[in-house]
XYZ file of C-alpha atoms in Angstrom:
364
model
C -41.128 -31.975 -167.088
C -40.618 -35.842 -166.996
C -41.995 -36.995 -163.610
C -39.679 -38.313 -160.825
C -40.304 -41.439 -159.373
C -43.671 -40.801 -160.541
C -44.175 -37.237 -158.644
C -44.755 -34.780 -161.521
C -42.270 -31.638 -161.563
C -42.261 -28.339 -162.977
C -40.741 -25.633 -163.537
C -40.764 -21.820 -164.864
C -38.998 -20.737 -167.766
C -35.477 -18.457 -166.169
C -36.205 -15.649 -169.237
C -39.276 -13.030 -168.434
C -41.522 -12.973 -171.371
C -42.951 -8.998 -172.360
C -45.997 -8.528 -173.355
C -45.063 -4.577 -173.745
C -42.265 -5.680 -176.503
C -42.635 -3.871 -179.874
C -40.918 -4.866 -183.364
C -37.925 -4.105 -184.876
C -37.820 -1.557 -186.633
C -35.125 -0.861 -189.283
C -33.906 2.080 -191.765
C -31.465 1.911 -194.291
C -30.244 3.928 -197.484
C -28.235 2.148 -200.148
C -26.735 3.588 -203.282
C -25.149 0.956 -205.976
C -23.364 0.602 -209.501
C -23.100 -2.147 -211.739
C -20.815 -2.120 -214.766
C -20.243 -4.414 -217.378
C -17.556 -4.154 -220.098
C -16.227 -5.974 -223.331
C -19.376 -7.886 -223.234
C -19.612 -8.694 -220.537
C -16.145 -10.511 -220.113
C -15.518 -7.864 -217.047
C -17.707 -6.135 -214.519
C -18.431 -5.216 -211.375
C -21.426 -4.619 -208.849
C -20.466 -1.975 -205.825
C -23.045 -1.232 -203.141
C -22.870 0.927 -200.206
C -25.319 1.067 -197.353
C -26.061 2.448 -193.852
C -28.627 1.219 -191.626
C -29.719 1.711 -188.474
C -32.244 -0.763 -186.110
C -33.594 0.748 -183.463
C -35.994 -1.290 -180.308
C -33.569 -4.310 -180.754
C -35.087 -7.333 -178.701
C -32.784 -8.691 -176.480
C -32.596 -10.940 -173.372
C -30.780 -8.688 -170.577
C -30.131 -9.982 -166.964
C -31.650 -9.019 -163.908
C -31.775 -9.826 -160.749
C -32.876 -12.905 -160.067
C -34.659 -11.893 -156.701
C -37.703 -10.952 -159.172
C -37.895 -14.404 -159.919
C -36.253 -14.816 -163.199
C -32.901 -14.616 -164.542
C -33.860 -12.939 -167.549
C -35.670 -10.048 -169.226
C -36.851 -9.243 -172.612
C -36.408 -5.682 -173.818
C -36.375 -3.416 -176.577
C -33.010 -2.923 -176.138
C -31.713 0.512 -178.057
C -30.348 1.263 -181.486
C -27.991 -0.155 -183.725
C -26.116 1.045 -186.752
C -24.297 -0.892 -189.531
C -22.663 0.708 -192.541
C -20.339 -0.438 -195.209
C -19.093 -1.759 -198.325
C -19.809 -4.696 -200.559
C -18.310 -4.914 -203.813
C -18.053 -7.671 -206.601
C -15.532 -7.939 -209.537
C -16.149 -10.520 -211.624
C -14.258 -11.402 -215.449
C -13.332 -13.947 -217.927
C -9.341 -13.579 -218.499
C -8.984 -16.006 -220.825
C -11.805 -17.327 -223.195
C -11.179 -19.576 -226.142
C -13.603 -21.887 -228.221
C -12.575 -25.046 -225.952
C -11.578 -23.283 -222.347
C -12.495 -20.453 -220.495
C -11.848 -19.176 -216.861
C -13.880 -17.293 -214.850
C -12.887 -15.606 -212.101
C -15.337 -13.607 -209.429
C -14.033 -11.896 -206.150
C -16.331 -10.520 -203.600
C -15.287 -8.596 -200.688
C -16.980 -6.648 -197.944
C -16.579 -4.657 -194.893
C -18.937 -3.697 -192.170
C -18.730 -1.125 -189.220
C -21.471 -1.810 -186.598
C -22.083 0.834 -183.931
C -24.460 0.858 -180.176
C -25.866 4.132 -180.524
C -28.035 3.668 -177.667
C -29.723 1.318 -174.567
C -32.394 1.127 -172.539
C -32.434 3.377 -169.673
C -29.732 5.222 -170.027
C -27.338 2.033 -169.718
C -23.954 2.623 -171.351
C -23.497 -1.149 -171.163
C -25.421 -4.228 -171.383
C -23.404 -8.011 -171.077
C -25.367 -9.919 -173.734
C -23.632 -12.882 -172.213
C -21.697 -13.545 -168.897
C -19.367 -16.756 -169.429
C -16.797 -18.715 -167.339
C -14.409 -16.143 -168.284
C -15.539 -12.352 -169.345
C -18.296 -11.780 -170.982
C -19.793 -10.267 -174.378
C -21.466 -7.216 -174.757
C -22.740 -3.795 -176.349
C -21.110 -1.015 -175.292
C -22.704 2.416 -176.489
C -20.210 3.701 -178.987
C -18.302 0.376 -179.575
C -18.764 -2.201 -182.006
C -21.418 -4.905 -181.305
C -19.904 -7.760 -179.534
C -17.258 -6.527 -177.257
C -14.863 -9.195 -175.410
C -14.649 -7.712 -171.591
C -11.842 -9.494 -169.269
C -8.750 -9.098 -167.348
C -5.910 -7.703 -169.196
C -1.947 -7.180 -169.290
C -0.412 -4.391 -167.498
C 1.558 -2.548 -169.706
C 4.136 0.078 -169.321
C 4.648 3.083 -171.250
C 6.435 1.640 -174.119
C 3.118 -0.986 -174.546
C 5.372 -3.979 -172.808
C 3.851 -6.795 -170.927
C 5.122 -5.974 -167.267
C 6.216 -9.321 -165.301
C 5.798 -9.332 -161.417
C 9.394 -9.748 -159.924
C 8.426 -11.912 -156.941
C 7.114 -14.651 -159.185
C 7.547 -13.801 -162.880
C 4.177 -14.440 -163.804
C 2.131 -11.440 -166.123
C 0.989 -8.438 -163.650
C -2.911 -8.715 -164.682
C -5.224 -5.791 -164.409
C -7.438 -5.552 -160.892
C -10.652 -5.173 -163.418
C -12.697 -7.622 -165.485
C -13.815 -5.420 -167.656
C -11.288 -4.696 -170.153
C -12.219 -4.011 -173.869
C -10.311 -7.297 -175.758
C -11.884 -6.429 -179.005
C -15.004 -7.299 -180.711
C -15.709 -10.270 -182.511
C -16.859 -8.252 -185.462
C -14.621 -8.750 -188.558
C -12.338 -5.994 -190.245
C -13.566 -7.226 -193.672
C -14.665 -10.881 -195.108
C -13.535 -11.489 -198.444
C -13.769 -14.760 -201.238
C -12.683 -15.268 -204.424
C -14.003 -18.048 -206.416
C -12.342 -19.769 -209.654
C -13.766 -21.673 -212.395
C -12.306 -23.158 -215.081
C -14.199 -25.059 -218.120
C -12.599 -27.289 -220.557
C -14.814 -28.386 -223.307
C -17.679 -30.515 -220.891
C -15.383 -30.331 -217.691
C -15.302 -27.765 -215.056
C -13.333 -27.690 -211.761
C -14.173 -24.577 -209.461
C -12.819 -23.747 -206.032
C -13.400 -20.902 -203.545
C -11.102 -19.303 -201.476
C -12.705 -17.612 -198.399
C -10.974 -15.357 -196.198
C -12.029 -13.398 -193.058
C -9.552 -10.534 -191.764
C -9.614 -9.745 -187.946
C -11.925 -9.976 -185.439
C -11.310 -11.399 -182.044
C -11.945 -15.095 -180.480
C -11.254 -16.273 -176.771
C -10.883 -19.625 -176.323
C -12.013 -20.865 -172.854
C -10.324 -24.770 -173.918
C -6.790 -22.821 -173.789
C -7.598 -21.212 -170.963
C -8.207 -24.204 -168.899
C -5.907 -26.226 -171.241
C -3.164 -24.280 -170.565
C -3.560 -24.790 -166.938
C -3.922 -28.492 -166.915
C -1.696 -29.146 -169.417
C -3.849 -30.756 -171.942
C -1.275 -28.546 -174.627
C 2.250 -28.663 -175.435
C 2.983 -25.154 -174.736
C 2.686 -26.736 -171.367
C 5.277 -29.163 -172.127
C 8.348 -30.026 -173.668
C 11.941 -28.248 -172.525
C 12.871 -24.693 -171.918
C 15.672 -22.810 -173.172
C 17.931 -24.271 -170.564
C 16.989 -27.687 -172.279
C 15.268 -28.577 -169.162
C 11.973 -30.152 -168.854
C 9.413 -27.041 -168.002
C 7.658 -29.081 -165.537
C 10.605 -29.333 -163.518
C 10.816 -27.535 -160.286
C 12.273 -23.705 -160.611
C 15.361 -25.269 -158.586
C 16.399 -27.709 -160.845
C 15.994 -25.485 -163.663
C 12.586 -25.689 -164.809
C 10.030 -22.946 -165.320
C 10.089 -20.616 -168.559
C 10.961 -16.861 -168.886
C 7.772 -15.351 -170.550
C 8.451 -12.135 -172.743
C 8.173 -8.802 -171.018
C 9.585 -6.539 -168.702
C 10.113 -5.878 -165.175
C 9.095 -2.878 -163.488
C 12.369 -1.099 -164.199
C 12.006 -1.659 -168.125
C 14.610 -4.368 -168.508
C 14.138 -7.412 -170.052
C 12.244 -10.297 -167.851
C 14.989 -12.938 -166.616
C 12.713 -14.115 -164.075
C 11.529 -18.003 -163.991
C 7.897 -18.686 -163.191
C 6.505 -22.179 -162.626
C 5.235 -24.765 -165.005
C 4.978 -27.545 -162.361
C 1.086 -27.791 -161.846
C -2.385 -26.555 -162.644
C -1.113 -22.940 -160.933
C 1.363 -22.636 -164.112
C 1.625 -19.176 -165.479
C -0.624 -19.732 -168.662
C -3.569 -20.679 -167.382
C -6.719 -19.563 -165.786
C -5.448 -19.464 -162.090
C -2.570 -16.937 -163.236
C -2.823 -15.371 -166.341
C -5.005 -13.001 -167.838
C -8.212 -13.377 -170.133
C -6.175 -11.363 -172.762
C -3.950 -14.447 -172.933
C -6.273 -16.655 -174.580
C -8.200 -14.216 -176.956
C -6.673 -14.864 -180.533
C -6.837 -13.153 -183.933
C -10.242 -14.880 -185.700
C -9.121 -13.857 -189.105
C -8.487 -17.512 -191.560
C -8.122 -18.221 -194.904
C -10.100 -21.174 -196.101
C -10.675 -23.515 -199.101
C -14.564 -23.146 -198.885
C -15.457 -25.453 -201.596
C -14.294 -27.362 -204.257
C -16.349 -29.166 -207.392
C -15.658 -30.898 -210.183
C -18.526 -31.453 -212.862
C -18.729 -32.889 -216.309
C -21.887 -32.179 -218.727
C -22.866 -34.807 -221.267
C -22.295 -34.106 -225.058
C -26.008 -32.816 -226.430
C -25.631 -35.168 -229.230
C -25.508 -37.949 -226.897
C -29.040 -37.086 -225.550
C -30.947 -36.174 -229.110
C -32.947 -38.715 -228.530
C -34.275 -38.941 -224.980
C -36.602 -36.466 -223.214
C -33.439 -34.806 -221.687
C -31.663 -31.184 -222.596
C -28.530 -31.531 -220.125
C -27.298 -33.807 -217.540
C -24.426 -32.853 -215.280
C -22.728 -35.035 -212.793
C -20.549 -33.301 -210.045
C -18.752 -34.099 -206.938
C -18.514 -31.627 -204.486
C -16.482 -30.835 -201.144
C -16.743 -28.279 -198.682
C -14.674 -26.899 -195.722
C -11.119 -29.096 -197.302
C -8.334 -26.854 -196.016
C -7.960 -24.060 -193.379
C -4.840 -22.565 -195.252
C -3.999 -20.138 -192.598
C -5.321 -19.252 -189.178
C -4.164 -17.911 -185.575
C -6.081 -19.520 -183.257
C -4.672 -22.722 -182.142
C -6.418 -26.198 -181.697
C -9.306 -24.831 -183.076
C -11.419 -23.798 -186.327
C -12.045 -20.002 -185.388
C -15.729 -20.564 -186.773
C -16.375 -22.956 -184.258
C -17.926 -20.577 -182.086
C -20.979 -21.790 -179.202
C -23.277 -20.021 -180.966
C -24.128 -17.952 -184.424
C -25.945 -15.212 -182.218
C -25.029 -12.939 -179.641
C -22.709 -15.202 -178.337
C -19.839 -15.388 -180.974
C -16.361 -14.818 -180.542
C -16.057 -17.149 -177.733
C -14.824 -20.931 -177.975
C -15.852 -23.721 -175.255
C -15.426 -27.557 -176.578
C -14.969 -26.655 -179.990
C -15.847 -30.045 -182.158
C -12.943 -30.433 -184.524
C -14.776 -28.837 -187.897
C -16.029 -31.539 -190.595
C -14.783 -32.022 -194.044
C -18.514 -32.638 -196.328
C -18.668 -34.516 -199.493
C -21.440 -34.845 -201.624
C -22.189 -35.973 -205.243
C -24.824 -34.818 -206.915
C -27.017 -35.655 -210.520
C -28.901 -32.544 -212.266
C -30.849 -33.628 -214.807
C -32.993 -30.663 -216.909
C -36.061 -31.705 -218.848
């Protein structure tokens, strides 16, 4: 470590290396079909699979009176299975334009058969606010938190004495996985003569996101939910007696509709972390995006007969343009802390980046 005031430091790494750690080890079976029809003008290219990894190595926590805070294991057996399929065609083909269209979807079902010593759970990551996790029997990547009470009907119940949301004693609730119900993109191109404009459309379905920036944002106002006038056309931030507060949807203990104000006046407001439950703030991580779009022209042949080149293409090119559609607020649900175990969870999301790029191929 970089000496302090000239007195060298160190440290030990917080993870436990293994030296008993094995490899992966994987098995899968696939079956697939491609078809191709009116030649070629229409096809399509269907694969499914199941496969199952088994001595997984993962970082587990212990008890950090052994020294670390860390552990590597071979940590059980997973199983994915599913479903990827391609359809791809020309609808319309003529001696100057043509369009191309190819659409690719897939869906996967992951499964914990199994952990280490008989463990039924292991928390892949503990975070401010629940935690992720394999849970044998449950997707990979479960959200675990405090939850809504509900009633029999599946209402939110509302505590009388304050109206704030009646939240569950545990911390432990299943909120859903961050696994996807099915991914999707479809991807158009159409060529006139030496021009060609293509754009893909990518689309994700499901899947579940909490969002610790609402979460505290909510409580410190930082968001206009926060803000703004109730239905009385009062400010929300003003004190319950002058007619401030908001009515949040669900029902009292009886079954009848809440009409009980809670607070908005400080960080204790009924939306944030102090009061309300991690359920609250996990959102729906399904979007539709414009992935990428490209425009490219090719120069005539005849114009390069006599140089040492067969084809030159120019093209500009950008990605990420346009989230078209998307639940979670604020935020670009793929702006996740990390694209490991710990997905599904947002904490200072960057705004996302709009890329441009030009590029020259030149083919000798």
């Amino acid at each position: 470590r970089t000496p302090i005031q000239g007195q060298a430091a160190a440290s030990l790494p917080s993870t436990n290396n293994n030296p008993d750690l094995k490899n992966e080890e994987s098995t899968e079976t696939e079956i697939g079909l491609e078809m191709m029809f009116l030649n070629k003008r229409l096809g399509f290219d269907l694969s499914l699979y199941d496969k199952t990894s088994s001595d997984l190595l993962t970082n587990i926590s212990v008890t950090s009176a052994i020294g670390y805070s860390g552990q590597w294991l071979n940590a059980g057996e997973l199983q994915n299975k599913g479903i990827e399929l391609s359809l791809y065609g020309s609808p319309v083909k003529t001696d100057n334009f043509e369009w191309k269209i190819n659409v690719n979807w897939a869906k996967n079902e992951s499964k914990v058969l199994s952990l280490p010593k008989g463990l039924k759970n292991l928390q892949l990551a503990s975070l401010q606010e629940g935690s992720i996790n394999a849970t044998v029997g449950e997707p990979y990547g479960m959200i675990r938190g405090s939850n809504f009470v509900f009633d029999d009907n599946g209402n939110r119940l509302i505590n009388p004495a304050n109206g704030r949301y009646q939240v569950t004693d545990s911390e432990d609730e299943n909120l859903g996985t961050y696994q996807p119900d099915w991914k999707a993109g479809i991807n158009n191109t159409l060529t006139y003569k030496n021009l060609s404009l293509s754009f893909l459309i990518d689309i994700k379905k499901g899947g579940s996101v909490f969002s610790l920036d609402t979460w505290y944002g909510f409580a410190t106002g930082l968001y206009p939910e926060t803000a703004g006038l109730n239905e009385l056309g009062n400010p929300k931030r003003d004190a319950l007696a002058d007619g401030g507060g908001i009515i949040l949807d669900g029902v009292l203990p009886d079954g009848t509709p809440n009409n009980v104000r809670t607070s908005m006046s400080n960080f204790a407001n009924a939306l944030g972390y102090t009061r309300a439950p991690t359920a609250l703030h996990v959102y729906d991580a399904g979007f539709v995006k414009l992935r990428e779009l490209s425009l490219a022209y090719s120069f005539p042949k005849n114009l390069l007969k006599n140089t040492f080149l067969q084809e030159v293409t120019i093209s500009a090119i950008g990605r990420n343009l346009w989230i078209i559609d998307k639940s979670l607020p604020y935020s670009d649900p793929e702006a996740g802390l990390s694209s490991g175990n710990v997905q599904g969870y947002q904490s200072g999301a960057y705004p996302s980046t709009k890329d441009y790029g030009f590029s020259v191929k030149l083919q000798f």
